[in-house]
XYZ file of C-alpha atoms in Angstrom:
406
model
C -31.647 50.499 47.743
C -35.359 51.085 47.349
C -36.736 48.059 49.225
C -39.917 48.038 47.142
C -37.874 47.310 44.015
C -37.087 43.772 45.136
C -38.925 43.195 48.427
C -42.597 42.782 49.272
C -44.111 42.879 52.747
C -43.341 39.219 53.374
C -39.697 39.776 52.475
C -39.477 42.616 54.978
C -41.018 40.423 57.671
C -38.451 37.715 56.972
C -35.672 40.295 57.107
C -36.845 41.691 60.424
C -37.166 38.221 61.947
C -33.712 37.068 60.845
C -32.139 40.390 61.785
C -33.530 40.067 65.315
C -32.345 36.443 65.556
C -28.859 37.403 64.388
C -28.700 40.246 66.893
C -30.048 38.289 69.867
C -28.719 34.767 69.286
C -25.777 34.909 66.891
C -23.916 38.090 67.829
C -23.343 37.092 71.488
C -21.670 33.771 70.550
C -20.038 34.434 67.161
C -16.594 35.274 68.544
C -16.688 32.274 70.907
C -17.413 29.689 68.220
C -14.885 31.306 65.899
C -12.223 31.036 68.612
C -12.864 27.381 69.429
C -13.751 26.389 65.846
C -16.888 24.471 66.802
C -20.171 24.020 64.998
C -22.885 26.040 66.844
C -25.451 23.273 67.309
C -27.661 25.243 69.729
C -28.176 28.011 67.196
C -28.578 25.555 64.330
C -31.433 23.946 66.269
C -33.039 27.363 66.754
C -32.620 28.136 63.062
C -34.301 24.842 62.214
C -37.234 25.743 64.475
C -37.577 29.052 62.630
C -37.624 27.240 59.285
C -34.372 28.820 58.125
C -32.924 25.530 56.848
C -35.690 24.965 54.311
C -36.723 28.461 53.269
C -37.279 27.983 49.504
C -38.715 24.468 49.552
C -42.406 23.653 49.453
C -44.364 22.902 52.572
C -45.137 19.477 51.087
C -41.419 18.725 51.275
C -41.091 20.093 54.789
C -39.905 23.562 53.807
C -41.139 27.060 54.597
C -42.638 27.569 51.140
C -41.009 30.960 50.604
C -39.249 32.289 47.518
C -35.591 32.588 46.600
C -35.444 36.280 47.496
C -36.471 35.377 51.056
C -33.742 32.756 51.088
C -31.072 35.266 50.028
C -32.301 37.676 52.682
C -31.712 35.006 55.323
C -28.109 34.455 54.218
C -27.475 38.201 53.879
C -28.782 39.081 57.351
C -27.021 36.223 59.141
C -23.706 37.034 57.447
C -23.872 40.644 58.615
C -23.255 39.251 62.088
C -21.449 35.958 61.420
C -20.500 34.410 58.087
C -20.352 30.864 59.481
C -24.049 30.915 60.376
C -24.899 32.300 56.930
C -22.762 29.685 55.237
C -24.499 26.894 57.134
C -27.813 27.937 55.602
C -26.313 28.432 52.136
C -24.351 25.187 51.912
C -27.123 23.107 53.471
C -29.886 24.540 51.286
C -28.344 25.202 47.891
C -25.606 22.592 47.828
C -26.936 19.856 50.075
C -30.644 19.974 49.283
C -31.351 21.696 45.965
C -29.847 18.954 43.749
C -32.307 16.474 45.229
C -35.189 18.927 44.809
C -34.336 19.751 41.202
C -32.882 16.509 39.864
C -34.220 13.814 42.181
C -37.045 11.372 41.607
C -40.257 11.849 43.599
C -39.160 8.942 45.800
C -35.777 10.561 46.486
C -37.408 13.890 47.221
C -39.878 12.381 49.690
C -37.212 10.343 51.425
C -34.508 12.978 51.879
C -35.799 16.528 51.449
C -38.138 16.673 54.483
C -35.255 15.596 56.729
C -33.056 18.337 55.283
C -35.661 21.088 54.959
C -36.784 20.649 58.560
C -33.189 20.779 59.754
C -33.345 17.369 61.417
C -30.091 16.512 59.639
C -27.473 18.562 57.830
C -26.645 18.111 54.166
C -23.565 18.640 52.039
C -22.205 18.629 48.506
C -19.118 16.701 47.425
C -17.448 18.058 44.314
C -13.980 19.384 45.193
C -11.013 17.006 45.271
C -7.247 17.254 45.539
C -6.998 17.592 41.753
C -10.509 18.902 41.066
C -11.050 22.445 42.288
C -11.564 25.061 39.597
C -11.161 22.178 37.146
C -14.094 20.075 38.298
C -13.433 17.832 35.306
C -10.388 16.534 37.173
C -12.604 14.364 39.382
C -10.843 11.166 40.432
C -13.541 9.569 42.607
C -14.998 6.608 40.725
C -18.343 4.825 40.734
C -18.300 1.384 39.130
C -21.633 -0.218 38.298
C -22.069 -3.738 39.636
C -25.596 -5.005 39.084
C -28.020 -3.169 41.359
C -25.397 -0.943 42.963
C -22.284 1.149 42.375
C -18.995 0.905 44.264
C -17.628 4.364 45.092
C -13.958 4.996 45.861
C -12.134 8.278 46.326
C -11.779 11.360 48.500
C -13.363 14.808 48.503
C -11.712 17.880 50.038
C -12.925 21.055 51.743
C -16.489 19.795 52.136
C -18.788 22.004 54.204
C -20.619 19.915 56.841
C -18.306 16.997 56.097
C -18.307 15.920 59.738
C -21.715 17.121 60.934
C -23.776 16.116 57.903
C -25.691 12.912 57.211
C -26.956 13.351 53.634
C -24.554 14.237 50.821
C -24.786 14.630 47.077
C -21.444 13.728 45.480
C -19.924 13.367 42.040
C -18.005 10.374 40.732
C -16.623 9.263 37.387
C -18.746 6.564 35.774
C -17.127 6.658 32.322
C -13.604 8.108 32.130
C -13.598 8.186 28.325
C -16.532 10.598 28.181
C -14.976 13.213 30.476
C -17.260 15.929 31.866
C -19.725 15.575 29.011
C -21.325 12.327 29.999
C -18.696 10.693 32.162
C -19.546 12.085 35.612
C -22.622 11.084 37.622
C -24.143 12.219 40.917
C -25.209 10.115 43.887
C -27.006 10.565 47.197
C -24.985 9.104 50.075
C -25.644 8.868 53.798
C -23.193 8.806 56.689
C -23.214 9.233 60.443
C -22.887 12.671 62.007
C -19.450 12.618 63.631
C -20.546 15.235 66.178
C -23.585 13.255 67.234
C -23.161 13.636 70.998
C -23.165 17.436 70.877
C -25.930 17.514 68.310
C -28.103 15.212 70.433
C -27.991 17.722 73.269
C -30.146 19.943 71.082
C -32.303 17.171 69.571
C -30.949 17.697 66.089
C -28.406 16.206 63.723
C -29.610 12.630 63.358
C -32.445 10.686 61.742
C -33.093 7.081 62.785
C -34.587 6.271 59.396
C -31.247 6.936 57.678
C -28.757 4.082 57.535
C -25.107 5.149 57.184
C -23.385 3.538 54.214
C -20.399 1.372 55.256
C -17.120 2.762 53.963
C -18.380 6.360 53.823
C -16.591 8.419 56.483
C -15.244 11.896 57.087
C -11.545 12.675 57.394
C -9.624 15.339 59.215
C -11.212 18.648 60.088
C -9.643 21.678 58.410
C -8.107 24.340 60.664
C -9.226 27.376 58.677
C -8.401 31.090 58.598
C -12.083 32.043 58.532
C -15.559 30.497 58.589
C -14.243 28.725 61.674
C -17.660 27.875 63.123
C -18.474 26.041 59.895
C -17.463 22.388 59.736
C -15.097 21.612 56.826
C -13.592 18.148 56.327
C -12.613 15.452 53.878
C -15.111 12.854 52.710
C -13.666 9.388 52.198
C -15.228 6.592 50.117
C -13.832 3.082 50.466
C -15.851 0.565 48.462
C -19.067 2.333 49.390
C -21.972 0.272 48.101
C -24.525 2.744 46.684
C -27.836 1.371 45.385
C -28.709 2.321 41.825
C -31.816 4.069 43.139
C -29.479 6.522 44.915
C -28.059 7.774 41.643
C -29.242 11.349 41.230
C -30.488 11.948 37.723
C -29.397 10.166 34.578
C -25.973 8.521 34.528
C -23.462 10.911 32.990
C -25.416 14.109 33.701
C -23.881 14.773 37.103
C -21.418 17.405 35.925
C -23.994 19.423 33.977
C -26.442 19.337 36.881
C -23.786 20.368 39.381
C -22.864 23.363 37.224
C -26.499 24.462 37.434
C -26.340 23.967 41.187
C -23.224 26.150 41.359
C -25.009 28.989 39.563
C -27.507 29.184 42.411
C -24.747 28.629 44.941
C -22.841 31.616 43.617
C -25.792 33.884 44.297
C -25.825 32.526 47.841
C -22.112 33.274 48.292
C -22.729 36.727 46.830
C -25.422 37.307 49.463
C -23.044 35.999 52.120
C -20.280 38.326 50.902
C -22.699 41.229 50.820
C -23.646 40.520 54.426
C -20.010 40.464 55.547
C -19.351 43.757 53.744
C -22.421 45.436 55.189
C -21.713 44.160 58.680
C -18.161 45.526 58.508
C -19.430 48.848 57.158
C -21.958 49.201 59.985
C -19.251 48.484 62.559
C -16.915 51.044 60.954
C -19.633 53.671 60.679
C -20.596 53.245 64.320
C -16.995 53.294 65.526
C -16.156 56.391 63.493
C -18.801 58.416 65.320
C -17.600 57.524 68.831
C -13.822 57.368 68.348
C -12.331 60.832 68.911
C -8.983 62.169 67.815
C -7.751 65.752 67.812
C -10.866 66.736 69.737
C -13.453 65.440 67.271
C -15.052 62.252 65.998
C -12.898 60.618 63.341
C -15.924 60.512 61.037
C -15.400 64.254 60.513
C -12.050 63.641 58.820
C -12.168 63.371 55.063
C -9.820 60.382 55.006
C -12.339 58.415 57.078
C -15.562 59.747 55.569
C -14.396 58.987 52.034
C -13.694 55.373 52.983
C -17.187 55.097 54.440
C -18.637 56.624 51.266
C -16.818 54.109 49.084
C -17.977 51.194 51.238
C -21.601 52.318 51.198
C -21.594 52.846 47.431
C -20.160 49.423 46.633
C -22.533 47.699 49.055
C -25.488 49.430 47.404
C -24.338 48.209 44.001
C -23.858 44.711 45.403
C -27.431 44.621 46.683
C -28.760 45.221 43.191
C -26.579 42.488 41.708
C -27.595 39.939 44.354
C -31.317 40.557 44.390
C -31.543 40.999 40.623
C -29.878 37.595 40.175
C -32.176 36.070 42.810
C -35.238 37.429 40.987
C -33.974 35.991 37.697
C -33.456 32.595 39.324
C -36.958 32.728 40.803
C -38.358 33.350 37.311
C -36.458 30.362 35.919
C -34.147 32.432 33.742
C -30.551 31.560 32.896
C -28.488 33.125 35.684
C -24.985 31.949 34.766
C -23.715 35.440 33.940
C -25.737 37.283 36.575
C -24.682 34.843 39.296
C -21.012 35.088 38.339
C -21.181 38.891 38.285
C -22.845 39.021 41.693
C -20.399 36.545 43.202
C -17.329 38.231 41.721
C -18.321 41.759 42.674
C -19.671 41.062 46.150
C -16.832 38.782 47.202
C -14.276 41.415 46.241
C -16.365 44.144 47.875
C -16.385 42.077 51.080
C -12.594 41.976 51.049
C -12.260 45.706 50.365
C -14.905 46.662 52.908
C -13.437 44.584 55.721
C -9.943 45.947 55.094
C -11.326 49.490 55.169
C -13.270 48.699 58.339
C -10.091 47.585 60.080
C -8.341 50.744 58.863
C -11.122 52.894 60.321
C -10.740 51.086 63.644
C -6.982 51.590 63.576
C -5.017 49.415 65.979
C -8.216 48.245 67.665
C -9.356 46.724 64.377
C -6.378 44.404 64.461
C -7.486 42.901 67.762
C -10.210 40.408 68.577
C -11.928 43.014 70.730
C -13.854 44.141 67.655
C -15.596 41.868 65.105
C -14.040 43.458 62.001
C -10.929 41.292 62.433
C -13.067 38.154 62.179
C -15.040 39.627 59.300
C -11.875 40.166 57.264
C -10.810 36.562 57.807
C -14.285 35.397 56.803
C -14.285 37.566 53.684
C -11.209 36.095 52.037
C -12.641 32.664 51.312
C -15.562 34.305 49.480
C -13.109 35.118 46.675
C -12.166 31.425 46.473
C -15.109 29.152 47.296
C -17.838 28.354 44.727
C -15.374 29.319 42.008
C -12.474 31.743 42.384
C -12.632 35.342 41.162
C -10.558 34.251 38.203
C -13.098 31.568 37.298
C -15.952 34.074 37.643
C -14.229 36.372 35.152
C -13.820 33.449 32.756
C -17.522 32.602 33.093
C -18.613 36.202 32.552
C -16.344 36.647 29.527
C -17.538 33.368 28.025
C -21.179 34.407 28.405
C -20.515 37.844 26.935
C -18.770 36.366 23.911
C -21.513 33.791 23.471
C -24.072 36.610 23.320
C -22.027 38.335 20.615
C -21.444 35.283 18.449
C -24.884 33.744 18.870
């Protein structure tokens, strides 16, 4: 890809900085945290110091004041080395923080965004439930208005940062009869970081000015195939008293606003997928030049070189989809179709590229001695999270047909 097509000098500086951080700080510990399935607090603290947890937010709100292309570069470069680190930035920024930035009142923005953008606390997004995955309209969590507060009851599943986060934006049904078009609202909730002792060792993960809401807790931690250094848990609401001023946006507009949030989130997952694919390709390319069979490097064999060619071509195409969608989002354009295309293509490229990378490595690729095994496990969830590949195809088809019939 011609860097000048999407990147300016500042973008290249961001890329070089994050690439060096990933190489020096993430690569040496990625396999360790994957193996023990622990959140890498030391590196999260370093990322916060570098401003990586508030890249696209204004300096007035505690962010780095950079653009959305810079933000996607951060996710892309981190994921080339470890998807869990890239996901932490993506979920915290797009899912945990952006709804407050875009839909919150000035008071909500001033209260919560600086804490999130600076990385003092982690944020999360509560949408998925036992019966509400691809069908987000199946939300069962309820919020019943009672004077100056709502009472929330229900459970969310597969929530990134569920245990380590303190600020969450969640959906709940406020009017069952209205369904998704006016019956679901969004709220800002606060809870205690369940990993507070480890987080405190690195002076991160807690804000004294936040008061945990009684009845809001996290449930069991998921034992996942991939993204194992990312914290994923249930969120449980038992008569959680949420002040009316913590409602995010107008009552009944939660579903529509969350769909807009997911558009941006899909570009982030596309960048994450692209990073996994490119990281696997680089490992395969390097290995193919040093591994010798029949007296020559395996890269000289057509069966290997063609796989490398296919990987490189698809990654190049993925870069255009990701950074084109990011540029559209930066300009305020409708990105529903572009985001779905980027997410669909890059997530499936990540799966194909990691499988090919393991094939290039042969038997060694099936061991934990090389990172391509971890990369393949990390790639699979990219075809599921933020909307499955099947949902992306539905979204793309719907947008195409809308353009025709409009």
